[in-house]
Tab-separated table of C-alpha atoms and ligand atoms in Angstrom:
chain	number	residue	atom	x	y	z
I	163	MET	CA	0.005	0.507	0.222
I	164	GLN	CA	1.096	3.367	-0.795
I	165	VAL	CA	1.528	5.827	2.675
I	166	LEU	CA	2.029	9.465	2.428
I	167	ILE	CA	3.227	10.586	6.404
I	168	LEU	CA	2.719	14.559	6.649
I	169	GLY	CA	5.697	15.147	9.252
I	170	SER	CA	9.146	13.589	10.063
I	171	GLY	CA	9.595	14.748	13.680
I	172	VAL	CA	10.305	11.281	16.190
I	173	ILE	CA	6.470	10.017	15.709
I	174	GLY	CA	6.241	10.409	11.645
I	175	THR	CA	9.623	8.738	11.323
I	176	SER	CA	8.712	5.900	13.585
I	177	VAL	CA	5.317	5.300	11.295
I	178	ALA	CA	7.753	5.882	8.491
I	179	TYR	CA	10.048	3.452	10.021
I	180	TYR	CA	7.396	0.362	10.611
I	181	LEU	CA	5.325	1.071	7.976
I	182	ALA	CA	8.221	0.241	5.649
I	183	ARG	CA	9.234	-2.323	7.652
I	184	ALA	CA	5.195	-3.964	7.191
I	185	GLY	CA	5.875	-3.725	3.332
I	186	HIS	CA	4.561	-1.015	2.298
I	187	GLU	CA	5.560	1.896	0.129
I	188	VAL	CA	6.348	5.077	2.191
I	189	THR	CA	7.153	8.810	0.933
I	190	VAL	CA	7.272	11.733	4.209
I	191	LEU	CA	6.933	15.196	3.331
I	192	GLU	CA	8.688	17.292	5.994
I	193	ARG	CA	8.824	21.316	5.752
I	194	GLN	CA	12.416	21.043	6.967
I	195	PRO	CA	15.890	20.183	5.582
I	196	ALA	CA	16.065	17.315	7.653
I	197	PRO	CA	13.984	14.832	10.314
I	198	ALA	CA	13.653	15.838	13.616
I	199	LEU	CA	14.316	19.483	13.685
I	200	GLU	CA	11.402	21.380	15.365
I	201	THR	CA	10.396	19.649	18.791
I	202	SER	CA	11.647	16.555	18.652
I	203	PHE	CA	15.325	18.503	18.493
I	204	GLY	CA	16.015	19.402	21.624
I	205	ASN	CA	13.630	17.422	24.562
I	206	ALA	CA	14.825	16.704	27.966
I	207	GLY	CA	16.064	12.955	26.569
I	208	GLU	CA	13.804	10.655	28.867
I	209	VAL	CA	11.984	7.746	27.528
I	210	SER	CA	10.234	7.741	31.099
I	211	PRO	CA	7.136	5.047	30.694
I	212	GLY	CA	7.323	4.959	34.377
I	213	TYR	CA	6.196	8.942	34.320
I	214	SER	CA	3.312	8.957	31.693
I	215	ALA	CA	0.789	10.940	33.116
I	216	PRO	CA	-1.689	13.837	31.969
I	217	TRP	CA	-0.695	17.141	33.442
I	218	ALA	CA	-4.504	17.392	34.422
I	219	GLY	CA	-4.655	15.930	37.506
I	220	PRO	CA	-6.482	16.659	41.155
I	221	GLY	CA	-5.000	20.308	42.880
I	222	VAL	CA	-2.987	20.969	39.557
I	223	PRO	CA	-5.219	24.313	39.021
I	224	VAL	CA	-4.168	25.442	43.205
I	225	LYS	CA	-0.756	24.499	42.114
I	226	ALA	CA	-0.637	26.096	38.017
I	227	ILE	CA	-1.231	29.285	40.213
I	228	LYS	CA	1.431	29.249	42.943
I	229	TRP	CA	3.799	28.131	39.955
I	230	MET	CA	3.046	31.446	37.675
I	231	LEU	CA	3.665	33.210	40.987
I	232	MET	CA	7.328	31.793	41.315
I	233	GLN	CA	10.775	33.680	40.540
I	234	HIS	CA	11.935	30.402	38.350
I	235	SER	CA	8.164	29.829	37.378
I	236	PRO	CA	7.402	26.093	35.727
I	237	LEU	CA	4.830	27.411	34.107
I	238	VAL	CA	4.195	31.346	31.832
I	239	VAL	CA	0.177	31.967	30.704
I	240	LYS	CA	0.913	34.842	27.976
I	241	PRO	CA	-2.490	36.489	28.569
I	242	MET	CA	-3.690	36.690	24.690
I	243	LEU	CA	-6.935	36.392	22.870
I	244	ASP	CA	-6.510	33.277	21.614
I	245	PRO	CA	-9.493	31.662	21.754
I	246	ALA	CA	-7.813	28.288	20.667
I	247	MET	CA	-5.913	28.818	23.886
I	248	TRP	CA	-8.916	29.371	26.329
I	249	ARG	CA	-10.665	26.348	25.129
I	250	TRP	CA	-7.920	24.553	25.323
I	251	GLY	CA	-7.425	25.377	29.164
I	252	LEU	CA	-10.721	24.742	29.896
I	253	SER	CA	-11.235	21.495	28.547
I	254	MET	CA	-7.026	20.781	30.997
I	255	LEU	CA	-9.170	22.002	33.837
I	256	ARG	CA	-12.573	19.566	33.588
I	257	ASN	CA	-9.676	17.014	33.177
I	258	CYS	CA	-8.146	17.739	36.570
I	259	THR	CA	-10.599	15.090	38.274
I	260	GLN	CA	-9.032	12.123	40.374
I	261	ALA	CA	-11.085	9.969	37.470
I	262	ARG	CA	-10.351	11.625	34.643
I	263	TYR	CA	-6.857	11.326	35.839
I	264	GLU	CA	-7.003	8.089	36.440
I	265	LEU	CA	-8.667	7.527	32.702
I	266	ASN	CA	-5.907	9.310	31.102
I	267	LYS	CA	-3.367	8.014	33.382
I	268	GLY	CA	-4.295	4.092	32.266
I	269	ARG	CA	-4.765	5.448	28.056
I	270	MET	CA	-0.561	6.754	28.531
I	271	VAL	CA	0.489	4.255	30.096
I	272	ARG	CA	-0.610	1.489	28.235
I	273	LEU	CA	0.856	3.044	24.974
I	274	ALA	CA	3.889	4.239	26.734
I	275	GLU	CA	4.789	0.894	28.386
I	276	TYR	CA	3.912	-0.930	25.243
I	277	SER	CA	6.119	1.866	23.136
I	278	ARG	CA	9.065	1.008	26.086
I	279	ASP	CA	9.624	-2.590	24.728
I	280	CYS	CA	8.820	-1.873	20.730
I	281	MET	CA	11.998	0.814	21.539
I	282	LYS	CA	13.636	-2.477	23.643
I	283	ALA	CA	12.768	-4.691	20.248
I	284	LEU	CA	13.937	-1.881	18.079
I	285	ARG	CA	17.206	-1.488	19.649
I	286	ALA	CA	17.824	-5.375	19.666
I	287	ASP	CA	17.049	-5.413	15.618
I	288	THR	CA	19.264	-2.712	14.703
I	289	GLY	CA	21.729	-1.789	17.144
I	290	ILE	CA	20.667	1.780	16.449
I	291	GLN	CA	22.577	4.466	18.738
I	292	TYR	CA	21.807	7.866	20.472
I	293	ASP	CA	23.573	8.818	23.568
I	294	GLU	CA	21.395	6.153	25.220
I	295	ARG	CA	21.979	5.180	28.372
I	296	MET	CA	19.530	2.836	30.936
I	297	GLN	CA	20.286	3.948	34.631
I	298	GLY	CA	16.542	4.846	35.104
I	299	THR	CA	15.496	8.508	36.205
I	300	LEU	CA	15.332	10.264	39.836
I	301	GLN	CA	12.724	12.712	40.363
I	302	LEU	CA	14.395	14.828	43.407
I	303	PHE	CA	12.862	16.618	46.483
I	304	ARG	CA	14.291	19.467	47.890
I	305	THR	CA	11.847	19.599	51.069
I	306	GLN	CA	10.577	16.986	52.966
I	307	GLN	CA	6.846	18.228	52.082
I	308	GLN	CA	7.920	16.683	48.530
I	309	LEU	CA	9.397	13.755	49.717
I	310	ASP	CA	5.896	12.915	52.009
I	311	GLY	CA	3.749	13.385	48.533
I	312	THR	CA	5.366	10.902	47.151
I	313	ALA	CA	3.088	8.421	48.890
I	314	LYS	CA	-0.001	8.973	45.854
I	315	ASP	CA	2.320	8.221	43.404
I	316	VAL	CA	4.084	5.352	44.846
I	317	GLU	CA	0.301	4.238	44.851
I	318	VAL	CA	-0.443	4.307	41.351
I	319	LEU	CA	3.475	3.385	40.313
I	320	LYS	CA	2.377	0.115	42.501
I	321	ALA	CA	-1.195	-0.237	41.112
I	322	SER	CA	0.698	-0.275	37.640
I	323	GLY	CA	3.260	-2.208	38.419
I	324	VAL	CA	5.701	-0.198	37.551
I	325	PRO	CA	9.499	-0.463	39.795
I	326	TYR	CA	10.639	2.403	42.338
I	327	GLN	CA	12.943	2.820	44.665
I	328	VAL	CA	11.784	5.796	47.475
I	329	LEU	CA	15.235	7.420	48.420
I	330	ASP	CA	16.667	9.243	51.546
I	331	ARG	CA	19.844	11.947	50.770
I	332	ASP	CA	22.318	9.061	51.086
I	333	GLY	CA	20.434	6.595	48.793
I	334	CYS	CA	20.183	8.923	46.152
I	335	LEU	CA	24.279	9.017	45.737
I	336	PRO	CA	25.202	5.584	44.255
I	337	TYR	CA	23.329	6.697	41.742
I	338	GLU	CA	23.959	10.195	40.754
I	339	PRO	CA	27.249	10.915	43.120
I	340	ALA	CA	27.612	14.183	41.453
I	341	LEU	CA	25.468	15.149	44.041
I	342	ALA	CA	27.509	14.578	46.829
I	343	ALA	CA	28.588	18.186	46.591
I	344	VAL	CA	25.240	19.339	47.328
I	345	LYS	CA	23.351	17.452	50.295
I	346	GLU	CA	22.271	20.305	51.611
I	347	LYS	CA	20.365	21.118	48.621
I	348	PHE	CA	17.650	18.046	48.857
I	349	VAL	CA	16.114	15.479	51.192
I	350	GLY	CA	15.229	12.852	49.013
I	351	GLY	CA	14.007	10.999	45.959
I	352	LEU	CA	12.113	9.089	43.939
I	353	ARG	CA	14.120	6.535	41.697
I	354	LEU	CA	12.610	4.406	38.611
I	355	PRO	CA	14.814	2.130	37.331
I	356	GLY	CA	13.184	1.134	34.390
I	357	ASP	CA	13.594	4.757	32.591
I	358	GLU	CA	15.911	5.089	30.298
I	359	THR	CA	17.153	8.496	28.538
I	360	GLY	CA	19.338	9.747	25.160
I	361	ASP	CA	19.324	11.950	22.381
I	362	CYS	CA	15.757	12.240	20.814
I	363	PHE	CA	17.275	14.361	17.687
I	364	LYS	CA	20.069	11.272	17.381
I	365	PHE	CA	17.589	8.937	17.768
I	366	THR	CA	15.158	9.975	14.406
I	367	GLN	CA	18.386	10.888	12.510
I	368	ALA	CA	19.701	7.424	13.044
I	369	LEU	CA	15.867	5.465	12.155
I	370	ALA	CA	15.099	8.005	9.212
I	371	LYS	CA	18.783	6.670	7.665
I	372	LEU	CA	17.165	3.069	8.965
I	373	ALA	CA	13.654	3.831	7.245
I	374	GLU	CA	15.067	4.641	4.086
I	375	ALA	CA	17.276	1.280	3.354
I	376	ALA	CA	14.038	-0.033	4.138
I	377	GLY	CA	12.631	1.712	1.284
I	378	VAL	CA	11.128	4.936	2.885
I	379	THR	CA	11.484	8.579	0.838
I	380	PHE	CA	11.834	11.449	2.944
I	381	ARG	CA	11.103	14.691	0.438
I	382	PHE	CA	12.067	17.652	2.824
I	383	GLY	CA	11.795	21.059	2.151
I	384	VAL	CA	8.427	20.586	1.218
I	385	ASN	CA	5.372	22.712	3.231
I	386	ILE	CA	2.260	21.156	2.956
I	387	GLN	CA	-0.473	23.293	2.552
I	388	ALA	CA	-3.936	21.470	2.467
I	389	ILE	CA	-5.279	18.008	2.736
I	390	GLU	CA	-7.987	17.960	-0.321
I	391	HIS	CA	-10.848	16.313	0.438
I	392	ASP	CA	-14.043	14.819	-1.266
I	393	ALA	CA	-17.154	13.575	0.420
I	394	ALA	CA	-17.163	10.273	-1.549
I	395	LYS	CA	-13.722	9.590	-1.432
I	396	GLY	CA	-11.836	10.631	1.182
I	397	VAL	CA	-8.505	12.560	1.196
I	398	THR	CA	-7.842	12.990	-2.000
I	399	ALA	CA	-4.079	14.729	-1.924
I	400	VAL	CA	-1.816	16.990	-0.156
I	401	ARG	CA	-1.433	20.236	-1.655
I	402	THR	CA	2.151	21.627	-1.068
I	403	ASP	CA	4.593	24.300	-1.995
I	404	LYS	CA	6.451	21.423	-4.777
I	405	GLY	CA	3.110	20.106	-6.097
I	406	SER	CA	0.174	17.606	-4.646
I	407	PHE	CA	1.104	14.229	-3.760
I	408	THR	CA	-1.380	11.444	-3.553
I	409	ALA	CA	-1.329	7.994	-1.818
I	410	ASP	CA	-3.981	5.247	-0.880
I	411	ARG	CA	-3.771	6.045	3.238
I	412	TYR	CA	-2.294	9.746	4.505
I	413	VAL	CA	-1.089	10.191	8.063
I	414	VAL	CA	-1.075	13.456	9.403
I	415	ALA	CA	2.344	13.388	11.896
I	416	LEU	CA	2.558	17.533	12.223
I	417	GLY	CA	3.125	18.007	15.967
I	418	SER	CA	1.588	21.387	17.410
I	419	TYR	CA	0.317	22.055	13.501
I	420	SER	CA	-1.859	18.767	13.374
I	421	PRO	CA	-5.304	20.989	14.045
I	422	ALA	CA	-5.044	23.882	11.032
I	423	LEU	CA	-4.847	21.418	8.092
I	424	VAL	CA	-7.409	18.913	9.478
I	425	ARG	CA	-9.941	21.637	10.607
I	426	PRO	CA	-10.982	21.780	7.083
I	427	LEU	CA	-11.881	18.189	6.522
I	428	GLY	CA	-14.206	18.640	9.780
I	429	ILE	CA	-11.833	17.350	12.228
I	430	ASP	CA	-11.790	19.449	15.462
I	431	LEU	CA	-8.412	18.313	17.111
I	432	PRO	CA	-8.210	19.634	20.747
I	433	VAL	CA	-4.283	20.353	19.960
I	434	TYR	CA	-2.283	23.054	22.088
I	435	PRO	CA	1.066	24.052	21.274
I	436	VAL	CA	2.730	24.149	25.035
I	437	LYS	CA	6.091	25.729	24.794
I	438	GLY	CA	9.404	24.284	26.468
I	439	PHE	CA	13.186	25.307	26.388
I	440	SER	CA	16.305	23.585	27.234
I	441	ILE	CA	19.625	24.364	27.056
I	442	THR	CA	22.494	21.758	25.662
I	443	VAL	CA	26.164	22.399	28.306
I	444	PRO	CA	29.179	20.833	26.826
I	445	ILE	CA	30.807	19.092	29.974
I	446	THR	CA	33.521	19.829	31.733
I	447	ASP	CA	33.871	17.523	34.565
I	448	ALA	CA	32.179	14.361	33.677
I	449	SER	CA	32.603	13.062	37.580
I	450	GLY	CA	31.068	16.770	38.483
I	451	ALA	CA	27.372	16.193	35.939
I	452	PRO	CA	24.448	13.808	35.741
I	453	GLU	CA	24.531	9.822	35.352
I	454	SER	CA	21.259	9.414	33.984
I	455	THR	CA	17.993	12.197	34.434
I	456	VAL	CA	17.843	14.350	37.912
I	457	MET	CA	14.263	15.514	37.626
I	458	ASP	CA	13.965	18.631	39.883
I	459	GLU	CA	10.598	18.606	41.596
I	460	THR	CA	10.566	22.317	43.104
I	461	PHE	CA	11.269	24.396	39.001
I	462	LYS	CA	10.044	21.058	37.026
I	463	VAL	CA	13.191	20.663	35.193
I	464	ALA	CA	15.115	17.452	34.128
I	465	VAL	CA	18.738	17.611	34.390
I	466	THR	CA	19.871	14.513	31.668
I	467	ARG	CA	23.528	13.333	30.606
I	468	LEU	CA	23.747	13.180	26.809
I	469	GLY	CA	27.416	11.839	26.275
I	470	ASP	CA	29.962	14.464	26.730
I	471	ARG	CA	27.024	17.088	26.906
I	472	ILE	CA	23.829	17.619	29.661
I	473	ARG	CA	20.492	18.565	28.444
I	474	VAL	CA	18.311	20.581	30.627
I	475	GLY	CA	14.773	21.260	29.934
I	476	GLY	CA	11.569	22.283	31.202
I	477	THR	CA	8.833	25.274	31.137
I	478	ALA	CA	5.555	25.071	30.445
I	479	GLN	CA	3.850	28.670	28.396
I	480	LEU	CA	1.181	29.028	26.355
I	481	SER	CA	2.021	31.598	24.343
I	482	GLY	CA	0.740	30.068	20.350
I	483	PHE	CA	2.966	29.244	18.004
I	484	ASP	CA	5.844	32.224	19.148
I	485	LEU	CA	9.347	30.674	19.273
I	486	ALA	CA	11.261	33.315	20.511
I	487	LEU	CA	14.148	32.711	23.176
I	488	ASN	CA	13.692	34.158	26.556
I	489	PRO	CA	16.065	35.078	28.563
I	490	ARG	CA	14.124	34.077	31.590
I	491	ARG	CA	13.908	30.661	30.933
I	492	ARG	CA	17.381	29.850	30.208
I	493	ASP	CA	17.975	31.623	33.258
I	494	THR	CA	15.620	29.486	34.901
I	495	LEU	CA	17.473	26.454	33.455
I	496	GLU	CA	20.792	27.415	34.391
I	497	HIS	CA	19.744	28.066	37.317
I	498	VAL	CA	19.146	24.138	37.945
I	499	VAL	CA	21.965	22.820	36.343
I	500	THR	CA	24.667	24.907	38.809
I	501	ASP	CA	22.459	24.654	41.767
I	502	LEU	CA	22.963	20.377	41.141
I	503	PHE	CA	25.936	20.209	39.094
I	504	PRO	CA	27.854	23.515	39.936
I	505	LYS	CA	31.230	21.532	38.253
I	506	GLY	CA	29.253	19.322	35.797
I	507	GLY	CA	29.432	22.114	32.431
I	508	ASN	CA	29.727	25.272	31.395
I	509	VAL	CA	26.625	27.315	30.871
I	510	ARG	CA	28.141	30.266	29.136
I	511	GLU	CA	29.069	28.156	26.332
I	512	ALA	CA	25.346	26.091	26.161
I	513	SER	CA	22.749	26.468	23.264
I	514	PHE	CA	19.648	27.299	24.252
I	515	TRP	CA	16.084	26.330	22.413
I	516	THR	CA	12.891	26.246	22.194
I	517	GLY	CA	10.182	23.701	20.856
I	518	LEU	CA	6.110	23.458	20.681
I	519	ARG	CA	5.067	20.212	22.606
I	520	PRO	CA	1.750	19.301	20.853
I	521	MET	CA	-0.648	18.786	23.641
I	522	THR	CA	-4.430	17.122	24.236
I	523	PRO	CA	-6.127	19.007	26.911
I	524	ASP	CA	-6.229	15.282	28.420
I	525	GLY	CA	-2.436	14.636	28.160
I	526	THR	CA	-3.232	11.209	25.830
I	527	PRO	CA	-1.568	11.749	21.757
I	528	VAL	CA	-4.451	11.302	18.996
I	529	VAL	CA	-3.115	7.874	17.276
I	530	GLY	CA	-5.425	5.670	15.037
I	531	ALA	CA	-8.169	5.839	12.162
I	532	THR	CA	-10.389	9.265	12.056
I	533	ARG	CA	-14.150	9.072	10.162
I	534	ILE	CA	-12.474	9.617	7.106
I	535	PRO	CA	-11.326	5.883	5.623
I	536	ASN	CA	-8.114	7.100	4.169
I	537	LEU	CA	-6.844	9.344	7.234
I	538	MET	CA	-5.205	8.216	10.115
I	539	LEU	CA	-3.487	10.566	12.681
I	540	SER	CA	-0.327	10.222	15.343
I	541	THR	CA	-0.202	13.818	17.014
I	542	GLY	CA	-0.672	15.027	20.192
I	543	HIS	CA	1.981	13.318	22.192
I	544	GLY	CA	2.520	16.596	24.170
I	545	THR	CA	5.023	15.925	27.028
I	546	LEU	CA	6.186	12.339	26.211
I	547	GLY	CA	6.353	12.168	22.260
I	548	TRP	CA	9.428	10.126	22.217
I	549	THR	CA	8.497	8.146	25.090
I	550	MET	CA	5.332	6.864	23.120
I	551	ALA	CA	6.834	7.092	19.317
I	552	ALA	CA	8.046	3.612	18.941
I	553	GLY	CA	4.268	2.799	20.193
I	554	THR	CA	3.028	5.039	18.006
I	555	GLY	CA	5.036	3.304	14.917
I	556	ARG	CA	3.663	-0.092	15.758
I	557	VAL	CA	0.234	0.460	16.307
I	558	MET	CA	-0.227	2.262	12.930
I	559	ALA	CA	1.454	-0.173	10.872
I	560	ASP	CA	-0.762	-2.715	12.299
I	561	LEU	CA	-3.441	-0.493	11.871
I	562	ILE	CA	-2.848	0.621	8.784
I	563	ALA	CA	-2.381	-3.369	7.490
I	564	GLY	CA	-5.500	-4.027	9.042
I	565	LYS	CA	-4.028	-6.063	11.542
I	566	ALA	CA	-5.643	-5.735	15.770
I	567	PRO	CA	-2.469	-3.700	17.221
I	568	ASP	CA	-1.333	-5.384	20.076
I	569	ILE	CA	-2.758	-2.823	22.624
I	570	ASP	CA	-6.484	-1.613	23.126
I	571	MET	CA	-7.079	1.509	21.108
I	572	GLU	CA	-9.971	2.561	23.664
I	573	GLY	CA	-9.300	6.602	23.722
I	574	LEU	CA	-6.544	6.565	21.649
I	575	THR	CA	-8.359	8.047	18.843
I	576	VAL	CA	-10.100	11.074	18.018
I	577	ALA	CA	-13.511	9.150	18.404
I	578	ARG	CA	-12.743	10.750	22.361
I	579	TYR	CA	-13.316	14.299	21.605
I	580	GLY	CA	-15.969	13.096	19.174
I	581	GLY	CA	-14.345	13.739	16.089
U	778	LIG	C1	10.963	21.048	26.571
U	778	LIG	C2	10.959	20.164	25.925
U	778	LIG	C3	11.322	18.734	26.745
U	778	LIG	C4	10.521	17.675	26.495
U	778	LIG	N1	10.978	16.173	27.068
U	778	LIG	C5	10.534	15.254	26.783
U	778	LIG	C6	11.392	14.005	27.171
U	778	LIG	O1	12.450	14.256	27.963
U	778	LIG	N2	11.008	12.929	26.619
U	778	LIG	C7	9.906	12.833	25.686
U	778	LIG	O2	9.307	11.643	25.843
U	778	LIG	N3	9.171	14.200	25.486
U	778	LIG	C8	9.348	15.383	26.103
U	778	LIG	N4	8.893	16.281	25.550
U	778	LIG	C9	8.085	16.059	24.082
U	778	LIG	C10	8.366	15.555	22.810
U	778	LIG	O3	9.810	16.166	22.040
U	778	LIG	C11	7.739	15.881	21.619
U	778	LIG	O4	5.905	14.760	22.258
U	778	LIG	C12	7.864	15.545	20.193
U	778	LIG	O5	9.347	15.870	19.754
U	778	LIG	C13	6.621	15.318	19.433
U	778	LIG	O6	7.183	15.051	18.634
U	778	LIG	P1	6.483	14.950	16.821
U	778	LIG	O7	6.751	14.248	15.872
U	778	LIG	O8	4.506	15.003	16.773
U	778	LIG	O9	6.575	16.144	16.586
U	778	LIG	P2	7.410	17.578	15.978
U	778	LIG	O10	8.934	16.993	16.077
U	778	LIG	O11	7.152	18.734	15.990
U	778	LIG	O12	7.778	17.145	14.266
U	778	LIG	C14	6.469	17.929	13.349
U	778	LIG	C15	6.986	17.833	12.163
U	778	LIG	O13	6.192	18.405	10.860
U	778	LIG	C16	6.643	19.423	10.345
U	778	LIG	N5	5.624	20.409	9.838
U	778	LIG	C17	5.045	20.809	10.588
U	778	LIG	N6	3.988	21.514	9.949
U	778	LIG	C18	4.315	21.043	8.499
U	778	LIG	C19	3.849	22.188	7.075
U	778	LIG	N7	3.024	22.618	7.014
U	778	LIG	N8	4.656	21.583	6.126
U	778	LIG	C20	5.563	20.267	6.289
U	778	LIG	N9	5.774	20.257	7.474
U	778	LIG	C21	5.369	20.461	8.680
U	778	LIG	C22	7.438	20.136	11.234
U	778	LIG	O14	8.600	20.600	10.653
U	778	LIG	C23	8.248	18.965	11.938
U	778	LIG	O15	9.485	18.445	11.983
U	778	LIG	C24	9.536	17.295	25.654
U	778	LIG	C25	9.118	18.706	24.734
U	778	LIG	C26	9.749	20.133	25.409
U	778	LIG	C27	9.558	21.121	24.435
């Protein structure tokens, strides 16, 4: 079957790889000159099924107000006349009940755990390399209140069968020895030994090479303008600045830019860009750098070792599609890494980046069929796109082949929004 994939971030590239392996004729359209140059470029580097949970949860509205008042705030909302933002925000608030949280988390964990298994198999099959480390992740608590507050998270981890360790201050040190120099700054942590880390950009580039070797055609520098549609035939073509492209099936994997292209087809996709930032710091003293990911719970900033670099990522900013690099966000990231790993790297030589997380209000991505028989969606992966990428690719390949995927698709498709 001929399949046209729109977008070559980590999601579109993963779908392309698994489809090609299943024997389909795949073309990927991408406006950038290479894969993973937008949101999949500079993320925090965690493959973290253990932390798969929606941002919308009980208590979050009150916490959000507190966060917005902090000096190094993890949440920034630019007051704008953007109806999409307010609609998305209200819908997110409606998802903050305990019942909705559990439902949404269950859906996310289902895909994320499957994705972890797919990723393991992918590594075994291909030997793909991306500065990967299999040393778990450590959520670091600066206050006793945060440490005591883990009881609820631990219940959820237990119920989902996710391995975990609650550690006191000294218990963190064998996993992250550099923290010994700043022992007075934290009281303990929650470690998820099953989580992995690495460079999503390197992963996606390497996977694109493997996909190409399996027969995928990547068309870079192609701006998608519209998806043409006919009531009887479904999607008839994809119009771009380099001409029209046709196929038997079409997969939209355009991250935050997906809703605008499917809206004319009558599909209302509540995916909103939630801006995040990262810095990448060259390591100057490896013994002072993190071993894996340390997630600073106070600032919601993740500090990850990527080979000879430290990636520091965080902040959720609601400000539409603006990609400006705000120096105050950089200050926050520099503050966290120098506070916890003062000798690890040179922040003056860091590169600064921003990306738009394609977020749904319920945290769960939108994967699978639509009302239009030859159109499928793979978007809305929000905070955990890389974590869920391999599983998304496998599921999409199975669906397109007419096979039942290994996981239940309940609650993962656009049907949950009535689309
Ligand atoms: C600061 C930050 C930290 C993060 N940390 C993590 C983490 O630790 N772990 C994790 O799992 N996830 C993390 N994420 C989330 C993850 O990066 C995203 O979920 C993921 O990259 C989304 O991938 P995607 O392929 O859907 O979107 P993208 O990577 O944005 O890909 C979409 C592609 O579509 C192309 N495109 C869009 N419009 C058009 C058009 N009109 N024509 C042609 N091409 C077009 C774009 O160029 C782009 O390449 C983080 C995100 C941020 C911002």
